[in-house]
Coordinates of C-alpha atoms in Angstrom, one line a residue:
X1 CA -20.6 -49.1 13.0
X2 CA -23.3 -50.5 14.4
X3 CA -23.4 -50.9 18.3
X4 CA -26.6 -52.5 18.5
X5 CA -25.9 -56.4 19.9
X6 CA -26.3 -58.9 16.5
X7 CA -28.6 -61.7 17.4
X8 CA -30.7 -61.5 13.6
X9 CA -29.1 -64.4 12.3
X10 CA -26.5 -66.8 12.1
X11 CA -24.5 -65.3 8.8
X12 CA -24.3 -62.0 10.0
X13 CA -20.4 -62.1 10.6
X14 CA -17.4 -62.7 7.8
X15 CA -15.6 -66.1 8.4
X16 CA -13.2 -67.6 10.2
X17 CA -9.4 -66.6 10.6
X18 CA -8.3 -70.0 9.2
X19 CA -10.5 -69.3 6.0
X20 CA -9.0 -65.6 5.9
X21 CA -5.4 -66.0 5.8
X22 CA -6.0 -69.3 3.8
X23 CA -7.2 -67.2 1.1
X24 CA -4.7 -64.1 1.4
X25 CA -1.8 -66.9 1.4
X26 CA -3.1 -68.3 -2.1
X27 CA -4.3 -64.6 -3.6
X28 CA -1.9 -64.0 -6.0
X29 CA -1.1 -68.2 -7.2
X30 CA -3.2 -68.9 -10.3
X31 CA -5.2 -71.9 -10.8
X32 CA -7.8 -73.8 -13.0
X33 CA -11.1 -72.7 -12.9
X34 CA -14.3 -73.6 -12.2
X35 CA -13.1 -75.9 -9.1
X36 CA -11.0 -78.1 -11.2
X37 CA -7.8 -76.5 -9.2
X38 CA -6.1 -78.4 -6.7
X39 CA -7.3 -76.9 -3.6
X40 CA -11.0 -77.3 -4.4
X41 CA -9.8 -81.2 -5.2
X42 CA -8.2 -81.4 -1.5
X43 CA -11.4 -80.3 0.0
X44 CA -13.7 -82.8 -2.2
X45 CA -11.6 -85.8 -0.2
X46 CA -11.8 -84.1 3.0
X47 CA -15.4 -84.2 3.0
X48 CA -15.5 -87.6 1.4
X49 CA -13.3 -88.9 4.2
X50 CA -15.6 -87.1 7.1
X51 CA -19.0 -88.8 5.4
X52 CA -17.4 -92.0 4.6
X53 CA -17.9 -92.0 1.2
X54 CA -15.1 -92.5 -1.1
X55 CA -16.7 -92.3 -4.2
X56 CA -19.5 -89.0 -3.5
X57 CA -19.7 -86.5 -6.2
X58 CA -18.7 -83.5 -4.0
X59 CA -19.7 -79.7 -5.5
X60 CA -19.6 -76.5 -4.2
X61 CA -21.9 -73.7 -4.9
X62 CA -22.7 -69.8 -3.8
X63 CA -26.0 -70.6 -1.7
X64 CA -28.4 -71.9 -0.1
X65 CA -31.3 -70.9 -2.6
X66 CA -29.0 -71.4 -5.8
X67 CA -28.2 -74.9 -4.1
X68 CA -31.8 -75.9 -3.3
X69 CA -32.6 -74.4 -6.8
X70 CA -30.0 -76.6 -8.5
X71 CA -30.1 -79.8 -6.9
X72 CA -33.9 -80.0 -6.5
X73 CA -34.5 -79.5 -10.8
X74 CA -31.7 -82.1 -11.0
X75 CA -32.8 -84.7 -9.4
X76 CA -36.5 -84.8 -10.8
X77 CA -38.2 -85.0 -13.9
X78 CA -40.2 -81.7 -15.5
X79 CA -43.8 -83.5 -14.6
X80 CA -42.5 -83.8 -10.3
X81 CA -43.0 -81.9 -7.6
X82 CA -41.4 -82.0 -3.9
X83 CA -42.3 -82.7 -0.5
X84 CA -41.5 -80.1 2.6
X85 CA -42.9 -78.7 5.4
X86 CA -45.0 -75.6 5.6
X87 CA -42.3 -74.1 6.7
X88 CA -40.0 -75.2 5.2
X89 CA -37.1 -72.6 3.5
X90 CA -38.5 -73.6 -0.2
X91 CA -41.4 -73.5 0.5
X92 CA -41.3 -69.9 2.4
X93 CA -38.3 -68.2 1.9
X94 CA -36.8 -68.6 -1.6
X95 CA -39.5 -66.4 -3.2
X96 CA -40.4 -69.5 -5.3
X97 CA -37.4 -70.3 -7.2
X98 CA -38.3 -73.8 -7.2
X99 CA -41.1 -73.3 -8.4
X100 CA -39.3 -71.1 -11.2
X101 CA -38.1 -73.9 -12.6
X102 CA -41.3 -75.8 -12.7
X103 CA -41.4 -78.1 -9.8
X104 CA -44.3 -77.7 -7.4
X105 CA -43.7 -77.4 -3.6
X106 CA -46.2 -79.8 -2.1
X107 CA -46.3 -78.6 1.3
X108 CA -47.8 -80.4 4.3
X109 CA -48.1 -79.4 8.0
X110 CA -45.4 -79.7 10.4
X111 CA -44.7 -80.0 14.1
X112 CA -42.3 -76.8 15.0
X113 CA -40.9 -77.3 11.4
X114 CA -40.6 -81.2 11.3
X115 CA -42.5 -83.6 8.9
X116 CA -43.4 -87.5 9.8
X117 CA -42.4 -90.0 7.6
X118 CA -46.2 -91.5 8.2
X119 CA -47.6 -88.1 7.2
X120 CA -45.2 -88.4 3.9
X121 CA -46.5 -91.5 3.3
X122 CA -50.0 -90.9 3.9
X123 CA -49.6 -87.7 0.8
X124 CA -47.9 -90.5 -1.4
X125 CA -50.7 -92.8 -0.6
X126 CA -53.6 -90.5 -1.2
X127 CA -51.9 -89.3 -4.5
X128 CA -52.0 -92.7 -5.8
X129 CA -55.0 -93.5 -4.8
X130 CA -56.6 -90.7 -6.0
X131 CA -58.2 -91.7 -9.5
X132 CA -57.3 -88.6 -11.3
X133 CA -53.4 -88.4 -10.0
X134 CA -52.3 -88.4 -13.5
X135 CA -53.8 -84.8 -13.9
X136 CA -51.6 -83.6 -10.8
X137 CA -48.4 -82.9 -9.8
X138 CA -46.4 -86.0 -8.9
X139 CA -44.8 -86.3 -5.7
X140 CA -40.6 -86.8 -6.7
X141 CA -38.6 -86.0 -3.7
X142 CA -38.8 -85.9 -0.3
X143 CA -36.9 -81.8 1.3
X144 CA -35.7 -82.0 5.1
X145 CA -33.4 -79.4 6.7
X146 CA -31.2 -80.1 9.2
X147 CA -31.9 -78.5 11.4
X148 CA -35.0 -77.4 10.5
X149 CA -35.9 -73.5 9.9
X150 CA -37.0 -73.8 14.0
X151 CA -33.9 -75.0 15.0
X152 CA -35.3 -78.4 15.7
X153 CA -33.4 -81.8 14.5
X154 CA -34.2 -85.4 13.2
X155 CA -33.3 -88.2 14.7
X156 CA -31.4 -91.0 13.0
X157 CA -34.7 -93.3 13.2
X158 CA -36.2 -90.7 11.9
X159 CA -34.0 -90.2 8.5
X160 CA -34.4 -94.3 8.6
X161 CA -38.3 -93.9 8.5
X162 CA -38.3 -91.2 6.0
X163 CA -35.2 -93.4 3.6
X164 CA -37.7 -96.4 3.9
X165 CA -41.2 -94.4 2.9
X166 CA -39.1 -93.4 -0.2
X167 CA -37.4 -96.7 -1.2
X168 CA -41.1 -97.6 -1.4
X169 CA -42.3 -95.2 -3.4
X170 CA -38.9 -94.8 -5.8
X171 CA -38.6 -90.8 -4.8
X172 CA -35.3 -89.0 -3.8
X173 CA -34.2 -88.1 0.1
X174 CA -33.0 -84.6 -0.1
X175 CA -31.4 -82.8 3.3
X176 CA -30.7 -79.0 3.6
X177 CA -27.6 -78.5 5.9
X178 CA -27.8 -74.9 5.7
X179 CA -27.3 -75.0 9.6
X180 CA -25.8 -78.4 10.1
X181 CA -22.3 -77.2 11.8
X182 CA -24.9 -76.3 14.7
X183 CA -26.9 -79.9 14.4
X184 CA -23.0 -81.8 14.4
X185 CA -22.5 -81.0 18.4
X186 CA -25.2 -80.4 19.6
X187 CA -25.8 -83.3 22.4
X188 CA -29.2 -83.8 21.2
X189 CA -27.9 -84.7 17.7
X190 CA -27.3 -88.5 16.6
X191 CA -27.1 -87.5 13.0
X192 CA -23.6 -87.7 11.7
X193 CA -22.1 -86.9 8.4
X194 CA -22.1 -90.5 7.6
X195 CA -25.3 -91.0 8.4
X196 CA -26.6 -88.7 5.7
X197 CA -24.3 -90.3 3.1
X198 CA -26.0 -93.5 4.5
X199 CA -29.3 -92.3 3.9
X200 CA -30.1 -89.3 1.6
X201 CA -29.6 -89.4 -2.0
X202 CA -28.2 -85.8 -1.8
X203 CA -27.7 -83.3 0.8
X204 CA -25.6 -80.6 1.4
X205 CA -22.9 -79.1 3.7
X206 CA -23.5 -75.5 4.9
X207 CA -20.9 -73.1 5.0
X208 CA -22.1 -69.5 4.8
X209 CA -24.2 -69.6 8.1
X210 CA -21.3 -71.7 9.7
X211 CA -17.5 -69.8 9.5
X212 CA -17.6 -69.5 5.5
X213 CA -17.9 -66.4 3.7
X214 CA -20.3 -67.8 1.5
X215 CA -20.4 -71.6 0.1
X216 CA -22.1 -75.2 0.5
X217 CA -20.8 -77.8 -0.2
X218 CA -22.9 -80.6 -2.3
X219 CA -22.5 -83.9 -1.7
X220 CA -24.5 -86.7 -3.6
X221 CA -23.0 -90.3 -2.3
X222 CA -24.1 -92.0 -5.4
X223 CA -22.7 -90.0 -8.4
X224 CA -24.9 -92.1 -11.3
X225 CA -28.2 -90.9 -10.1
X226 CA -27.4 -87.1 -11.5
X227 CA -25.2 -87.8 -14.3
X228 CA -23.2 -85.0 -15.9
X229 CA -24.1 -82.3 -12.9
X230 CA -21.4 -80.4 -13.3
X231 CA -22.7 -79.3 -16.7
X232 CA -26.3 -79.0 -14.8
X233 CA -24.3 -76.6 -12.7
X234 CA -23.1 -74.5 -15.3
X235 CA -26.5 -74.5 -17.3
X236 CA -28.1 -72.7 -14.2
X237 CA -25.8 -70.0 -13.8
X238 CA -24.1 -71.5 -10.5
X239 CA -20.8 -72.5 -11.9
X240 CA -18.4 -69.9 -10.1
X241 CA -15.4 -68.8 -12.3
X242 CA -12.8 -68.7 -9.3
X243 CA -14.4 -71.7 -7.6
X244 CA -10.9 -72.1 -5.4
X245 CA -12.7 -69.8 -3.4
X246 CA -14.9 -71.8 -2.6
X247 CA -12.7 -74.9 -2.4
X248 CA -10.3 -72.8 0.0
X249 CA -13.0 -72.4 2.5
X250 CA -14.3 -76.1 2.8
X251 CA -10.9 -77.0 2.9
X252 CA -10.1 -75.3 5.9
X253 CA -13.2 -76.4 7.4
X254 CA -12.6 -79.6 7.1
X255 CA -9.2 -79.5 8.0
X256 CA -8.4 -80.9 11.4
X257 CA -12.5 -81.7 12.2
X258 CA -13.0 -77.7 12.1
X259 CA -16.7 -77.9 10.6
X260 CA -17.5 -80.7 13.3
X261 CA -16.4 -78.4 15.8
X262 CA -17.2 -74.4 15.0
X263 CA -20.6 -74.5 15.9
X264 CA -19.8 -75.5 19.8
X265 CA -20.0 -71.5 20.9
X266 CA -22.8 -71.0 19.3
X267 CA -24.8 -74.0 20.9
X268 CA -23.1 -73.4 24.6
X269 CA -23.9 -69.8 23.8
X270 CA -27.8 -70.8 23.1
X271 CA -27.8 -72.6 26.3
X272 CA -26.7 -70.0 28.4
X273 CA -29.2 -67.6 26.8
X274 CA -32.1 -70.0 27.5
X275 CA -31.4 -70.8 31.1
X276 CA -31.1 -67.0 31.3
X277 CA -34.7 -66.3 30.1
X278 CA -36.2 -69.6 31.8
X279 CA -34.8 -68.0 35.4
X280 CA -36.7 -64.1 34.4
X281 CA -39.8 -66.2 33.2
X282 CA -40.0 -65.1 29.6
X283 CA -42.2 -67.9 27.8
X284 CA -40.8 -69.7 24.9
X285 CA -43.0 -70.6 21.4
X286 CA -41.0 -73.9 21.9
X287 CA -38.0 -75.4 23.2
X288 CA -35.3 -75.4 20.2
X289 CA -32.3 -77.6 21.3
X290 CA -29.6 -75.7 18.6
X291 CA -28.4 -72.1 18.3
X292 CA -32.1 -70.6 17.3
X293 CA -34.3 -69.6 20.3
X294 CA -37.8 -68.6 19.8
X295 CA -39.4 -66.2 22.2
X296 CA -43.2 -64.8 23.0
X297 CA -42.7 -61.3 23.9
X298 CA -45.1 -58.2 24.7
X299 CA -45.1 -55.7 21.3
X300 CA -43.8 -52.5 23.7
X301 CA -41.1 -55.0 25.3
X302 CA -40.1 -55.9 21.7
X303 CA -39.4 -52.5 20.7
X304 CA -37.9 -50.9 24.0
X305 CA -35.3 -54.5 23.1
X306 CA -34.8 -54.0 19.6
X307 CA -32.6 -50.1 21.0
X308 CA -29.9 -52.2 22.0
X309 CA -30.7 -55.7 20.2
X310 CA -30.9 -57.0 16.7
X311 CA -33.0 -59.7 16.7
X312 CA -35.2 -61.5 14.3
X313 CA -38.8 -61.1 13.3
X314 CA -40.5 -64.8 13.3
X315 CA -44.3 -64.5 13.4
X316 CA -47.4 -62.3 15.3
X317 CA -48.4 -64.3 18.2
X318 CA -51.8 -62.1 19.2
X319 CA -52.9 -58.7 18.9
X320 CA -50.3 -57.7 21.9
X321 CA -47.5 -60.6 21.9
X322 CA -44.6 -60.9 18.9
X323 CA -42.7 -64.3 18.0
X324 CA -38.7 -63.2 18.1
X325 CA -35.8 -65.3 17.4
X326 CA -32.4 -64.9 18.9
X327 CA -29.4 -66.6 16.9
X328 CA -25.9 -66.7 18.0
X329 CA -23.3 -68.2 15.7
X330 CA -20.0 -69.7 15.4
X331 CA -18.3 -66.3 16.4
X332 CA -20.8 -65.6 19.2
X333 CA -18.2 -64.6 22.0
X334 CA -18.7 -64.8 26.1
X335 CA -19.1 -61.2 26.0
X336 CA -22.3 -60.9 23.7
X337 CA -23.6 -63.1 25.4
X338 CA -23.3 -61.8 28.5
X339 CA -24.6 -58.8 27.0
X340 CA -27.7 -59.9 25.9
X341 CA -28.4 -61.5 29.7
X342 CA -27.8 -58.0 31.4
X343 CA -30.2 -56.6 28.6
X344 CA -32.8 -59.4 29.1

């Protein structure tokens, strides 16, 4: 085993109990498939009840990728491309599986991985103003994540601005929740589940980096605009066999609030970390108000940390100073935490 602290990432662990004994209670029942079973249905009106939205199409794939993968090629047409950050995961980390589908990333800068509407709006202006536009890729979809891939979050004026700038311009509002059980109670937050149902044409529900052992739940509040994407599903390879396993594990997230509630350690567990390193004067890249906390450190510090810590590799900062993330997560417990002060 290994006895280093885990502060890499936020999926690290397996799930929680709840999910566990949920799914060793129903091992041996049989059921439909593909997540026409009865448990899988369950869960589908548990998450339309949390967004208040009584008639979302609610599906549940393996991923993150495989979701962003999915959902992004059915939403636009073969000619469109989409919107994101710099840093944004598509357009960084998914080894360009949009793009393997033939949609163009149209990335644009960000502020510690946030996007404007105004600077969406000034790329959708400057495409159509451009007199050869028809000869490039067209502009389909706006990406968000919430949070974003720096653990920072939108604001509900924010998600207004950006719903606005593509009413205007007749694109799609797309949110990645990979992390959102750690956007949900976080006090900074004023983004609820609702809200996104309000405003995004699709977004999704993350469960493997939030008490799942793998899953996200889609959810697209206005069913016509992707007709048939349960067959889109199964065309790309993401329709899971067994998909009560999947259905099991949102269900018991949203049972009783759970998923509005399991990222609390992790956030009061962040906190604790921060004021920790603010009081021994280590200098942050930025402040990060969720369970991801970026830190400038020397390179020989870095190392003589990384004997007794996992921690995650973010950027160079200079010739002599490294960018390093700390996550905690759901299951981040008093006495890791505590750990990682004494160490720090």
């Amino acid at each position: 085993m290994n006895e280093k602290l885990s502060f890499a990432c936020d999926y690290a662990k397996g799930a929680h109990p709840d999910i566990l004994q949920r799914m060793m209670r129903t091992n041996m029942i049989s059921t439909a498939g593909y997540g026409l079973d009865d448990i899988s249905g369950s869960a589908r009106d548990r998450i339309r009840k949390a967004c208040g939205c009584e008639r979302a199409a609610v599906e549940f794939l393996v991923g993150g990728t495989q979701t962003n993968a999915v959902m992004i090629d059915a939403l636009l047409r073969s000619y469109q491309g989409v919107i994101a950050a710099e840093t944004g995961h598509i357009s960084v980390h998914e080894a360009g599986a949009i793009e393997g589908n033939g949609h163009k990333v149209l990335a644009i800068p960000h502020q510690y991985g946030k996007i404007s509407a105004g600077a969406v709006e000034k790329y959708l202006d400057d495409y159509y103003n451009d007199a050869n536009h028809e000869h490039m890729v067209m502009p389909g979809m706006v990406y968000l994540s919430h949070p974003t891939e720096y653990g920072t979050l939108y604001s509900k004026a924010e998600l207004q601005a950006f719903r606005n700038v593509c009413d205007k311009y007749g694109i799609y509002l797309y949110v990645d929740g990979a992390r959102l059980a750690y956007a949900l109670p976080c006090p900074e937050n004023d983004v609820t589940l609702k809200c996104l149902a309000d405003l995004c044409d699709a977004f999704y529900i993350g469960g493997t980096k939030c008490g799942a052992l793998f899953g996200e739940a889609v959810v697209v509040p206005k069913p016509e605009k992707i007709p048939h994407l349960f067959t889109i599903i199964k065309q790309h390879g993401a329709l899971m066999a067994k998909g009560r396993l999947l259905g099991i594990q949102f269900d018991e997230l949203f049972r009783d609030d759970l998923y509005m509630k399991i990222g609390k350690p992790a956030i009061e567990s962040a906190e604790r970390i921060r004021k920790a390193l603010q009081q021994k004067r280590y200098r942050f890249y930025f402040d990060s108000p969720t369970n991801q906390i970026f830190v400038v450190v020397e390179n020989d510090a870095m190392k003589m940390l990384g004997e007794k810590v996992e921690y995650g590799f973010w950027e160079k900062y200079d010739d002599d100073h490294t960018v390093i993330r700390f996550a905690t997560d759901w299951a981040t417990t008093e006495a890791e935490t505590n750990a990682l002060i004494d160490i720090l």
